[in-house]
Coordinates of C-alpha atoms and ligand atoms in Angstrom, one line a residue:
M1 CA 139.8 -41.2 -147.1
D2 CA 138.8 -39.8 -144.0
L3 CA 137.0 -43.3 -143.1
I4 CA 140.8 -45.5 -142.9
T5 CA 142.3 -42.8 -141.4
L6 CA 139.0 -42.4 -139.0
Y7 CA 139.4 -46.1 -138.4
K8 CA 143.6 -46.4 -137.8
K9 CA 143.6 -43.4 -135.7
E10 CA 140.8 -44.6 -133.5
S11 CA 139.6 -48.3 -133.6
E12 CA 141.1 -51.0 -131.2
I13 CA 138.9 -53.4 -132.6
S14 CA 140.8 -55.1 -135.5
G15 CA 138.5 -54.8 -138.9
L16 CA 141.0 -58.0 -140.2
T17 CA 138.8 -60.5 -139.9
A18 CA 136.3 -58.3 -141.6
L19 CA 137.6 -57.1 -145.0
I20 CA 138.5 -61.1 -145.0
T21 CA 135.5 -62.3 -145.6
A22 CA 134.2 -59.1 -147.5
I23 CA 137.3 -61.1 -149.5
I24 CA 135.9 -64.7 -149.3
S25 CA 132.3 -63.8 -149.5
G26 CA 132.8 -60.9 -152.4
V27 CA 134.7 -64.2 -154.4
A28 CA 132.7 -66.1 -153.8
Q29 CA 129.6 -63.8 -155.1
G30 CA 131.8 -63.7 -157.7
A31 CA 132.6 -67.9 -158.2
L32 CA 128.2 -67.7 -157.8
L33 CA 128.3 -65.5 -161.4
G34 CA 130.8 -68.0 -162.9
I35 CA 128.6 -70.8 -161.3
I36 CA 125.4 -69.7 -163.2
V37 CA 126.8 -69.0 -165.9
T38 CA 128.5 -71.8 -166.4
A39 CA 124.8 -74.2 -164.7
A40 CA 122.9 -72.2 -167.6
S41 CA 125.0 -73.1 -170.6
T42 CA 124.4 -77.1 -169.6
A43 CA 121.3 -76.8 -168.3
T44 CA 118.9 -80.0 -169.8
H45 CA 114.6 -80.1 -169.0
K46 CA 116.4 -84.6 -168.1
S47 CA 118.4 -84.5 -165.3
L48 CA 119.6 -81.7 -162.1
N49 CA 123.5 -81.1 -162.9
F50 CA 124.3 -82.0 -159.1
R51 CA 127.2 -80.9 -159.1
Y52 CA 126.6 -77.4 -160.3
F53 CA 123.9 -77.4 -157.3
L54 CA 125.7 -78.3 -155.0
M55 CA 128.4 -76.1 -155.7
F56 CA 125.8 -73.2 -156.5
A57 CA 124.3 -73.8 -153.0
I58 CA 127.4 -74.3 -150.9
T59 CA 129.0 -70.8 -152.9
F60 CA 125.7 -69.4 -152.0
A61 CA 126.4 -70.0 -148.4
I62 CA 129.1 -68.3 -148.5
V63 CA 128.9 -65.8 -150.0
I64 CA 125.9 -64.6 -147.6
I65 CA 127.6 -66.1 -144.0
G66 CA 130.5 -64.1 -144.8
K67 CA 128.7 -60.6 -145.9
R68 CA 126.5 -61.2 -142.2
H69 CA 130.0 -61.4 -140.1
A70 CA 131.4 -59.0 -142.3
L71 CA 128.3 -56.6 -142.1
K72 CA 127.9 -57.0 -137.8
Q73 CA 132.0 -56.8 -137.3
A74 CA 132.1 -53.0 -139.4
M75 CA 129.1 -52.2 -137.5
I76 CA 130.6 -53.3 -134.0
I77 CA 134.0 -51.1 -135.1
A78 CA 131.5 -48.3 -136.0
E79 CA 130.1 -48.4 -133.7
E80 CA 132.7 -48.8 -130.9
I81 CA 134.9 -45.7 -132.4
V82 CA 131.7 -43.8 -132.2
K83 CA 131.1 -43.9 -128.8
K84 CA 135.0 -43.4 -128.5
I85 CA 134.7 -40.4 -129.9
R86 CA 132.1 -38.9 -128.0
I87 CA 133.2 -39.8 -124.1
R88 CA 136.6 -38.1 -125.5
I89 CA 134.5 -35.1 -126.7
G90 CA 132.2 -35.2 -124.1
D91 CA 134.9 -35.3 -121.5
K92 CA 136.9 -32.4 -123.7
I93 CA 134.4 -30.3 -122.9
R94 CA 134.3 -30.4 -119.3
N95 CA 138.0 -29.8 -119.4
T96 CA 137.8 -27.2 -121.8
D97 CA 138.2 -23.6 -120.7
L98 CA 135.1 -21.1 -119.7
L99 CA 135.5 -18.5 -121.5
F100 CA 136.0 -20.7 -125.0
L101 CA 133.0 -22.4 -124.0
E102 CA 130.9 -18.8 -123.6
N103 CA 132.0 -17.9 -126.9
T104 CA 131.0 -21.3 -128.7
G105 CA 127.3 -22.1 -129.8
R106 CA 126.0 -24.8 -128.6
E107 CA 124.4 -26.0 -131.8
D108 CA 128.3 -26.1 -133.0
I109 CA 128.6 -29.6 -130.6
F110 CA 124.9 -30.8 -130.5
T111 CA 125.5 -31.6 -134.8
R112 CA 129.0 -32.2 -134.0
I113 CA 127.8 -35.4 -131.6
A114 CA 124.4 -36.0 -132.4
Q115 CA 124.5 -35.5 -136.1
D116 CA 127.7 -36.0 -137.1
T117 CA 128.7 -39.7 -135.8
S118 CA 125.5 -41.1 -137.4
Q119 CA 126.7 -40.6 -140.3
I120 CA 129.8 -42.0 -139.7
S121 CA 127.7 -45.0 -138.5
E122 CA 126.2 -45.5 -141.9
A123 CA 129.5 -45.0 -143.5
A124 CA 130.3 -48.2 -141.6
I125 CA 128.4 -50.6 -142.6
L126 CA 128.5 -49.7 -146.5
I127 CA 132.2 -50.0 -147.2
I128 CA 132.0 -53.3 -146.4
N129 CA 128.9 -53.7 -149.4
A130 CA 131.4 -51.1 -151.9
W131 CA 134.7 -53.2 -150.2
Q132 CA 132.2 -56.6 -151.3
S133 CA 131.0 -54.7 -154.1
A134 CA 134.7 -54.0 -156.0
I135 CA 135.3 -58.0 -155.1
V136 CA 132.9 -58.8 -157.1
L137 CA 133.7 -56.4 -160.0
V138 CA 137.9 -57.3 -160.2
F139 CA 136.5 -60.7 -160.3
S140 CA 133.7 -60.0 -162.6
I141 CA 135.9 -58.3 -165.1
F142 CA 138.7 -60.9 -164.4
F143 CA 135.8 -63.5 -166.0
L144 CA 135.4 -60.7 -168.6
A145 CA 138.8 -61.0 -169.5
M146 CA 138.3 -64.5 -170.8
L147 CA 135.5 -64.8 -171.8
S148 CA 136.2 -62.1 -174.8
K149 CA 139.1 -59.6 -175.1
P150 CA 137.0 -56.6 -176.7
A151 CA 133.6 -56.7 -174.5
F152 CA 137.0 -57.0 -171.2
V153 CA 138.9 -54.1 -172.7
I154 CA 135.4 -51.4 -173.7
T155 CA 134.1 -52.4 -169.7
L156 CA 137.2 -51.3 -168.7
I157 CA 137.3 -47.9 -170.8
A158 CA 133.9 -47.6 -170.0
I159 CA 134.6 -47.7 -165.5
A160 CA 138.0 -45.3 -165.8
I161 CA 135.7 -43.1 -167.8
A162 CA 132.7 -43.1 -164.6
V163 CA 136.2 -43.2 -162.2
A164 CA 137.2 -40.0 -163.7
L165 CA 133.8 -38.2 -163.9
Y166 CA 133.4 -38.7 -160.5
L167 CA 136.5 -37.6 -159.2
S168 CA 136.2 -34.3 -161.2
H169 CA 133.2 -33.3 -159.1
Q170 CA 135.0 -34.4 -156.5
K171 CA 135.7 -31.6 -154.8
S172 CA 133.0 -29.5 -155.4
I173 CA 130.1 -31.7 -153.7
A174 CA 133.3 -31.7 -150.8
E175 CA 133.0 -28.0 -151.0
E176 CA 129.2 -27.9 -151.0
L177 CA 129.5 -31.0 -148.1
V178 CA 130.8 -28.3 -146.3
E179 CA 129.0 -25.2 -146.7
T180 CA 125.6 -27.7 -146.1
T181 CA 126.9 -28.2 -142.6
K182 CA 127.1 -24.9 -141.8
K183 CA 124.0 -24.2 -142.6
E184 CA 122.3 -27.4 -141.4
T185 CA 123.9 -25.3 -137.8
R186 CA 122.4 -22.3 -138.2
F187 CA 119.3 -24.1 -138.9
F188 CA 119.3 -25.7 -135.7
E189 CA 120.5 -21.9 -133.5
M190 CA 117.2 -20.7 -135.1
L191 CA 115.7 -23.7 -134.0
N192 CA 117.2 -23.3 -130.4
Q193 CA 116.1 -19.7 -130.5
I194 CA 112.6 -20.3 -131.2
I195 CA 112.3 -23.4 -128.4
D196 CA 114.2 -20.8 -125.6
G197 CA 112.6 -17.1 -127.1
F198 CA 109.8 -19.2 -127.1
K199 CA 108.4 -16.3 -124.0
E200 CA 109.5 -13.8 -126.0
L201 CA 108.6 -14.5 -129.9
R202 CA 104.6 -15.9 -128.2
I203 CA 103.6 -12.7 -126.5
N204 CA 103.9 -10.8 -130.2
Q205 CA 102.9 -12.7 -133.7
K206 CA 104.7 -9.6 -135.5
K207 CA 108.2 -10.9 -133.9
N208 CA 107.0 -14.3 -133.7
D209 CA 106.5 -13.9 -137.8
H210 CA 109.3 -11.4 -138.2
H211 CA 111.9 -14.9 -137.0
F212 CA 109.8 -17.3 -138.5
R213 CA 110.5 -15.7 -142.0
Y214 CA 114.1 -15.6 -141.2
F215 CA 114.3 -20.0 -139.9
E216 CA 112.1 -20.2 -142.6
K217 CA 115.0 -18.8 -145.2
T218 CA 117.2 -20.8 -143.5
A219 CA 114.9 -24.0 -143.7
I220 CA 115.1 -23.1 -147.2
R221 CA 118.5 -22.3 -147.4
A222 CA 119.8 -25.6 -146.4
S223 CA 117.8 -27.6 -148.6
D224 CA 118.2 -25.3 -151.2
L225 CA 121.9 -26.5 -150.8
K226 CA 121.1 -29.7 -150.4
I227 CA 119.2 -30.5 -153.0
K228 CA 122.1 -28.7 -154.8
T229 CA 124.4 -31.7 -153.8
G230 CA 122.0 -34.2 -154.2
F231 CA 121.4 -33.6 -157.7
K232 CA 125.1 -34.0 -158.3
F233 CA 125.2 -37.7 -156.4
I234 CA 122.3 -38.3 -158.7
T235 CA 123.5 -37.5 -161.8
L236 CA 126.6 -39.3 -160.9
V237 CA 124.0 -42.8 -159.9
M238 CA 122.7 -42.1 -163.5
S239 CA 126.1 -41.5 -165.0
S240 CA 126.9 -44.8 -164.3
Q241 CA 123.9 -46.3 -165.7
V242 CA 124.0 -45.2 -168.6
F243 CA 128.0 -46.0 -169.3
F244 CA 126.4 -49.5 -168.1
Y245 CA 123.5 -50.0 -171.0
T246 CA 125.8 -47.9 -173.2
L247 CA 128.7 -50.7 -173.1
L248 CA 125.0 -53.7 -172.9
G249 CA 124.3 -51.8 -175.8
I250 CA 127.9 -51.7 -177.9
I251 CA 128.6 -55.1 -177.4
I252 CA 125.0 -56.9 -177.2
F253 CA 124.8 -54.7 -181.1
I254 CA 127.7 -53.3 -182.4
L255 CA 130.6 -56.5 -181.3
P256 CA 128.6 -59.3 -183.0
R257 CA 128.7 -57.4 -186.7
L258 CA 132.5 -56.4 -186.3
G259 CA 132.4 -60.3 -186.4
H260 CA 134.7 -59.8 -182.9
I261 CA 132.1 -61.9 -180.6
S262 CA 129.6 -64.9 -181.5
G263 CA 126.3 -64.8 -180.9
E264 CA 126.0 -67.6 -178.1
L265 CA 129.1 -65.4 -176.4
V266 CA 127.1 -62.6 -176.5
I267 CA 125.1 -63.8 -173.7
R268 CA 127.4 -65.3 -171.5
V269 CA 128.8 -61.6 -171.9
T270 CA 125.3 -60.0 -171.0
A271 CA 125.0 -61.8 -168.1
V272 CA 129.1 -60.9 -166.8
I273 CA 127.5 -57.3 -167.1
L274 CA 124.6 -57.8 -165.7
F275 CA 125.7 -59.9 -162.7
I276 CA 128.5 -56.0 -162.3
I277 CA 125.8 -53.8 -162.4
G278 CA 124.3 -54.6 -159.3
P279 CA 128.2 -53.8 -157.4
V280 CA 128.7 -50.8 -159.6
N281 CA 125.7 -49.3 -158.8
L282 CA 126.2 -50.1 -155.1
M283 CA 129.8 -48.4 -154.8
V284 CA 128.0 -45.4 -156.9
T285 CA 124.9 -44.6 -153.9
A286 CA 127.2 -45.4 -151.3
I287 CA 129.7 -42.3 -152.7
P288 CA 127.5 -39.5 -151.4
I289 CA 126.9 -41.7 -148.2
F290 CA 130.6 -41.6 -147.8
A291 CA 131.6 -38.1 -149.0
R292 CA 129.3 -37.0 -146.0
A293 CA 130.7 -39.6 -143.5
N294 CA 134.0 -37.6 -144.5
N295 CA 133.2 -34.4 -144.0
A296 CA 131.3 -35.5 -140.5
I297 CA 134.8 -36.6 -139.2
R298 CA 136.3 -33.5 -140.3
N299 CA 134.0 -31.7 -138.4
L300 CA 134.6 -33.4 -135.6
Y301 CA 138.7 -33.4 -136.1
I302 CA 138.0 -29.3 -136.5
L303 CA 135.8 -29.5 -133.5
E304 CA 138.4 -31.6 -131.4
E305 CA 141.6 -29.5 -132.2
R306 CA 139.7 -26.5 -131.3
L307 CA 138.7 -27.7 -128.4
D308 CA 142.0 -29.1 -127.8
K309 CA 143.9 -25.3 -128.3
A310 CA 140.9 -23.7 -125.5
S311 CA 142.2 -26.3 -123.5
N312 CA 145.6 -25.4 -123.6
N313 CA 145.9 -25.3 -120.1
F314 CA 144.6 -29.0 -119.4
N315 CA 146.5 -31.9 -119.8
P316 CA 145.0 -35.3 -118.6
E317 CA 148.6 -36.5 -118.6
H318 CA 149.8 -33.7 -116.2
K319 CA 148.3 -34.5 -112.7
S320 CA 148.3 -31.6 -110.9
P321 CA 150.8 -31.8 -108.3
I322 CA 148.1 -31.5 -105.0
T323 CA 144.6 -32.5 -105.6
K324 CA 143.7 -30.2 -102.5
I325 CA 144.6 -27.3 -100.8
A326 CA 143.7 -28.6 -97.5
N327 CA 143.8 -24.3 -95.3
F328 CA 144.6 -21.3 -96.0
N329 CA 145.2 -17.9 -94.5
E330 CA 145.2 -15.6 -96.8
L331 CA 144.8 -15.5 -101.0
R332 CA 146.0 -13.0 -103.2
F333 CA 145.5 -11.7 -106.4
E334 CA 149.4 -9.9 -107.5
S335 CA 148.6 -7.5 -110.6
I336 CA 146.2 -9.4 -112.1
S337 CA 144.5 -8.7 -115.1
F338 CA 142.5 -10.5 -118.0
S339 CA 140.9 -9.4 -120.9
Y340 CA 137.6 -10.3 -123.2
T341 CA 139.1 -9.7 -126.4
D342 CA 137.6 -10.4 -130.2
R343 CA 138.2 -12.4 -132.7
N344 CA 141.1 -10.8 -134.0
G345 CA 142.8 -10.7 -130.1
T346 CA 141.3 -7.0 -129.7
P347 CA 140.6 -6.2 -126.0
L348 CA 137.2 -5.8 -125.8
F349 CA 137.2 -5.2 -121.9
T350 CA 139.1 -5.9 -119.9
V351 CA 139.9 -6.2 -115.8
G352 CA 142.6 -5.1 -113.8
P353 CA 145.2 -5.3 -113.2
L354 CA 143.7 -6.0 -109.5
D355 CA 145.7 -5.8 -106.4
L356 CA 143.8 -8.0 -103.5
T357 CA 143.5 -9.8 -101.0
I358 CA 141.0 -12.0 -98.9
T359 CA 141.9 -13.4 -95.4
R360 CA 139.8 -16.6 -94.9
G361 CA 136.8 -16.2 -92.8
E362 CA 135.9 -12.9 -93.8
I363 CA 133.1 -11.5 -95.4
L364 CA 133.4 -9.8 -98.6
F365 CA 131.5 -7.6 -100.6
I366 CA 131.8 -7.0 -104.0
V367 CA 130.0 -3.9 -105.9
G368 CA 129.4 -1.6 -108.2
G369 CA 127.5 -1.1 -111.8
N370 CA 126.1 -3.1 -114.1
G371 CA 129.6 -4.1 -116.3
S372 CA 131.9 -2.8 -114.6
G373 CA 133.2 -6.7 -114.0
K374 CA 132.6 -8.2 -111.1
T375 CA 131.1 -11.1 -112.6
T376 CA 134.3 -11.4 -114.2
L377 CA 136.1 -11.2 -111.4
L378 CA 134.5 -13.6 -109.8
K379 CA 135.1 -15.9 -112.2
L380 CA 139.0 -15.0 -111.9
L381 CA 138.7 -15.7 -108.5
T382 CA 137.3 -19.0 -108.2
G383 CA 139.7 -20.1 -111.7
L384 CA 137.3 -20.2 -113.9
Y385 CA 139.0 -17.9 -116.3
Y386 CA 143.2 -17.1 -116.8
P387 CA 144.1 -14.3 -116.7
I388 CA 146.9 -12.9 -118.8
S389 CA 149.8 -11.3 -116.6
G390 CA 149.2 -11.4 -112.5
T391 CA 150.6 -13.9 -109.9
L392 CA 147.3 -15.5 -108.3
G393 CA 148.8 -17.2 -104.8
V394 CA 147.5 -19.2 -101.9
D395 CA 149.6 -18.1 -98.4
D396 CA 153.2 -19.3 -100.1
L397 CA 152.0 -21.6 -102.8
T398 CA 151.9 -19.5 -106.3
I399 CA 148.8 -21.0 -108.7
S400 CA 150.2 -21.3 -111.9
T401 CA 148.6 -23.7 -114.5
P402 CA 149.0 -27.4 -113.0
F403 CA 147.2 -25.8 -109.5
Y404 CA 144.2 -24.8 -111.0
P405 CA 142.6 -27.7 -110.7
A406 CA 142.6 -27.8 -107.1
Y407 CA 142.7 -24.2 -106.2
R408 CA 139.2 -24.0 -107.7
E409 CA 138.0 -26.9 -104.8
L410 CA 138.3 -24.1 -102.5
F411 CA 135.3 -23.1 -103.9
S412 CA 131.3 -23.3 -103.1
I413 CA 129.9 -21.3 -106.0
I414 CA 126.4 -19.4 -107.1
F415 CA 126.6 -18.0 -110.1
N416 CA 123.6 -15.2 -111.0
E417 CA 123.7 -17.0 -114.4
F418 CA 123.8 -20.6 -112.9
Y419 CA 122.4 -24.8 -113.2
L420 CA 121.0 -26.8 -110.6
F421 CA 121.1 -29.8 -111.0
D422 CA 118.6 -32.8 -109.6
R423 CA 121.0 -34.4 -108.4
L424 CA 123.6 -34.3 -105.2
Y425 CA 126.5 -35.2 -106.7
G426 CA 129.8 -35.5 -105.8
L427 CA 129.4 -36.2 -102.5
D428 CA 130.3 -39.1 -100.6
T429 CA 127.5 -39.6 -98.5
I430 CA 124.4 -37.4 -97.9
D431 CA 122.7 -36.3 -95.0
E432 CA 119.1 -36.9 -94.8
E433 CA 118.1 -35.4 -91.9
K434 CA 120.0 -32.2 -92.5
V435 CA 118.7 -31.6 -96.5
G436 CA 115.6 -31.7 -94.4
E437 CA 116.7 -29.1 -92.5
L438 CA 117.7 -26.9 -94.9
L439 CA 114.9 -27.6 -97.2
K440 CA 112.3 -26.3 -94.2
L441 CA 114.6 -23.6 -93.9
M442 CA 114.8 -22.5 -97.2
I443 CA 111.3 -23.0 -97.4
L444 CA 111.4 -25.8 -100.1
E445 CA 109.9 -28.7 -98.4
N446 CA 106.3 -28.7 -99.5
K447 CA 108.2 -28.1 -103.0
T448 CA 110.9 -30.8 -103.6
E449 CA 111.8 -33.8 -101.4
L450 CA 115.1 -36.1 -102.1
V451 CA 114.4 -39.1 -103.5
G452 CA 117.5 -41.0 -103.2
D453 CA 120.6 -38.3 -104.5
A454 CA 118.0 -36.5 -106.6
F455 CA 115.2 -33.8 -105.7
S456 CA 111.9 -34.7 -106.8
N457 CA 111.1 -31.1 -108.7
I458 CA 113.3 -28.5 -109.5
Q459 CA 110.1 -27.2 -111.5
L460 CA 110.6 -23.5 -109.9
S461 CA 110.6 -19.8 -109.7
T462 CA 114.2 -18.2 -109.9
G463 CA 114.4 -17.1 -106.2
Q464 CA 113.4 -20.8 -104.5
R465 CA 115.7 -22.2 -108.2
K466 CA 118.9 -19.8 -106.2
R467 CA 117.1 -21.3 -102.4
L468 CA 117.2 -25.2 -103.2
A469 CA 121.2 -24.0 -104.7
M470 CA 122.1 -22.4 -101.4
I471 CA 121.1 -25.7 -100.0
V472 CA 123.9 -28.0 -102.6
A473 CA 126.3 -25.4 -102.1
L474 CA 126.1 -25.8 -97.7
L475 CA 126.3 -29.4 -98.8
D476 CA 129.0 -29.2 -100.7
N477 CA 131.1 -28.0 -97.6
K478 CA 133.6 -26.0 -98.9
Q479 CA 135.8 -23.1 -97.1
I480 CA 135.2 -20.3 -99.6
Y481 CA 131.2 -19.4 -101.0
V482 CA 130.5 -17.5 -104.1
F483 CA 127.7 -15.9 -104.4
D484 CA 127.0 -13.3 -107.1
E485 CA 123.4 -11.0 -106.4
W486 CA 122.0 -13.9 -104.5
A487 CA 119.8 -12.4 -103.2
A488 CA 118.3 -10.2 -105.0
D489 CA 115.3 -12.9 -106.1
Q490 CA 115.2 -13.3 -102.8
D491 CA 111.4 -11.7 -100.8
P492 CA 112.9 -9.9 -97.7
I493 CA 112.8 -12.1 -94.9
F494 CA 115.3 -14.3 -97.0
R495 CA 117.5 -11.3 -97.9
K496 CA 117.0 -10.2 -94.0
Y497 CA 117.7 -14.0 -93.7
F498 CA 120.6 -14.1 -96.0
Y499 CA 122.6 -11.4 -94.5
E500 CA 121.2 -11.6 -91.0
V501 CA 121.8 -15.0 -90.3
L502 CA 123.5 -17.2 -93.4
L503 CA 126.2 -15.2 -94.2
K504 CA 127.4 -15.0 -89.5
D505 CA 126.9 -18.8 -89.6
L506 CA 129.5 -19.6 -92.5
K507 CA 131.9 -16.9 -90.8
A508 CA 131.2 -18.7 -87.6
Q509 CA 132.6 -22.3 -89.3
G510 CA 135.5 -19.9 -90.5
K511 CA 134.7 -20.1 -93.9
T512 CA 135.4 -17.0 -96.3
V513 CA 132.1 -15.4 -98.3
I514 CA 132.2 -13.3 -101.2
A515 CA 129.3 -12.2 -102.1
V516 CA 128.4 -9.4 -105.1
S517 CA 125.6 -7.2 -103.3
H518 CA 123.4 -4.1 -104.4
D519 CA 122.0 -4.2 -101.1
D520 CA 123.7 -1.1 -99.7
R521 CA 121.3 -1.2 -96.8
Y522 CA 122.5 -4.4 -95.4
F523 CA 126.4 -3.8 -96.0
H524 CA 127.7 -3.4 -92.5
Y525 CA 127.7 -7.3 -92.7
A526 CA 130.0 -7.4 -94.3
D527 CA 133.9 -7.1 -92.9
R528 CA 134.5 -5.4 -95.9
V529 CA 132.8 -3.4 -99.2
L530 CA 134.8 -2.8 -102.2
K531 CA 133.9 -1.2 -105.4
M532 CA 134.1 -1.5 -108.8
E533 CA 134.5 0.2 -112.0
F534 CA 135.3 0.0 -115.4
G535 CA 136.7 -3.3 -114.5
K536 CA 138.9 -2.1 -111.5
F537 CA 138.6 -1.7 -108.0
V538 CA 137.4 2.5 -106.9
E539 CA 137.2 3.9 -103.2
R540 CA 134.3 3.4 -102.3
I541 CA 132.1 6.4 -101.5
Ligands
ADP1 P1 128.5 -7.2 -114.0 O1 129.1 -8.8 -113.3 O2 129.5 -6.0 -113.3 O3 127.3 -6.5 -114.2 P2 130.7 -8.4 -116.1 O4 131.9 -9.1 -115.9 O5 129.8 -9.3 -116.2 O6 129.6 -7.2 -115.3 O7 130.7 -7.8 -117.3 C1 131.7 -7.1 -117.5 C2 131.5 -6.5 -119.3 O8 132.5 -7.6 -120.1 C3 130.5 -6.8 -119.8 O9 130.9 -5.3 -121.1 C4 130.2 -7.5 -120.2 O10 129.8 -7.0 -122.1 C5 131.8 -8.1 -120.7 N1 132.1 -9.8 -121.5 C6 130.9 -10.3 -120.2 N2 131.1 -11.3 -120.6 C7 132.0 -11.1 -122.0 C8 132.2 -12.6 -123.2 N3 131.9 -13.9 -122.5 N4 132.6 -12.1 -123.6 C9 133.1 -11.0 -124.2 N5 132.0 -9.4 -123.3 C10 131.8 -10.6 -122.3

């Protein structure tokens, strides 16, 4: 079972005490049955049988205390495992390749981490219940064997049929669960579209309704599939009930007629079988939860495998040979190329081979039409994509994969599609005065302020958000600044300020600036302008 594999692989806490206490509690519950049946057969109205009463009370206490401990322990182990996996996957995501993340739906990751892990937690509690029930079952069957051989044999046959029935359905149920997960993920994808595409849908009722029909259809498909699988589970649960009541019927009505069992024994046997029904029911109803948990575990491991495969450039054990490139004079692209590919590996768009040397303190503008590969070049340049061929060099250093983390530290970036964090992460000290000055400079002082290390408000216009991102980039104080059409969303005053003051200041501080730009009025502020077309540099006209 995958839950066991998961436990063996992931748990640092031993489940042995949980297992042992569950056994003790199960055995005690079995013994309780013996005590009840025997005490009942000796009960009189004259006096209370203290011996049986004491045994009953002690055994019952053992059942409760043992089970409580086992359940608590199981919960601790399960939550420990879930926490560990969540943190580990989060860590792997932040260390994976950008390209993988760009090509993976976030719904896939969210469903795995949110939904799948909670199914694992749920199953952990049931595993203890099921385990304890199994002990009670074994004990009760043993007790039954002592009472009546024919009743024992018939019960065993009934259980064997129930198990066979379950096993015969198991494969198709597992397949349906995989399908259900896919439909659920698709559902969350559509839900995300409603939220992310809210404006586009709200403005156009026809579009809104059309999209909603698809959304509805996805929800219905997911629910249909869940109902289909659920029905199978219900059939299983009901079959087990039918088996047991048929069994009881045979024992009560048929066995005495065949002379195999006396009337008084029938009552005792019936009591034992009624006692068995509870644990069996519990085990059978736990089956769907185990099946879902197993499916969830498989999905989580598949996601992790994909992350590992995508991050073959990252290995936490292989520390970067250097942590920082303190200074540089020259950054070189030698015949560097990169391709986006489809699922089959067929190239969709290729950048390069590119040769480029950037010198320290230079202001370089990259220009070119839409889709000419400028952003891709910036991602290659900043070490966010790995080239498929060619050499990346910084002075005498060849930037091979292990050097990438240190290489990336050279840059401060503001991409066109950027993310603004509400907190100033990664700064050893925050110069509040400087932040205040920068906020004034960017005319944001009435919009947001720094409270501790967080900005009080980041609900700003695109241009304002880019200006706040600029403040963060300047505070990061790296050697190379990369701006992807930063000025495009600014009004003329800020645009002018960007080209005429900011870039000049950065240069004066010895910083290097690489900026994608469309403002040909300001091209003369660059030391060099490179034009891209179809992923290659072309002579600028
Ligand atoms: P630019 O910044 O010059 O507008 P980009 O570098 O963003 O151009 O894109 C260059 C080409 O690469 C475009 O044709 C675009 O469709 C394609 N492209 C960009 N990102 C991806 C991706 N993650 N997967 C596949 N193709 C992509």
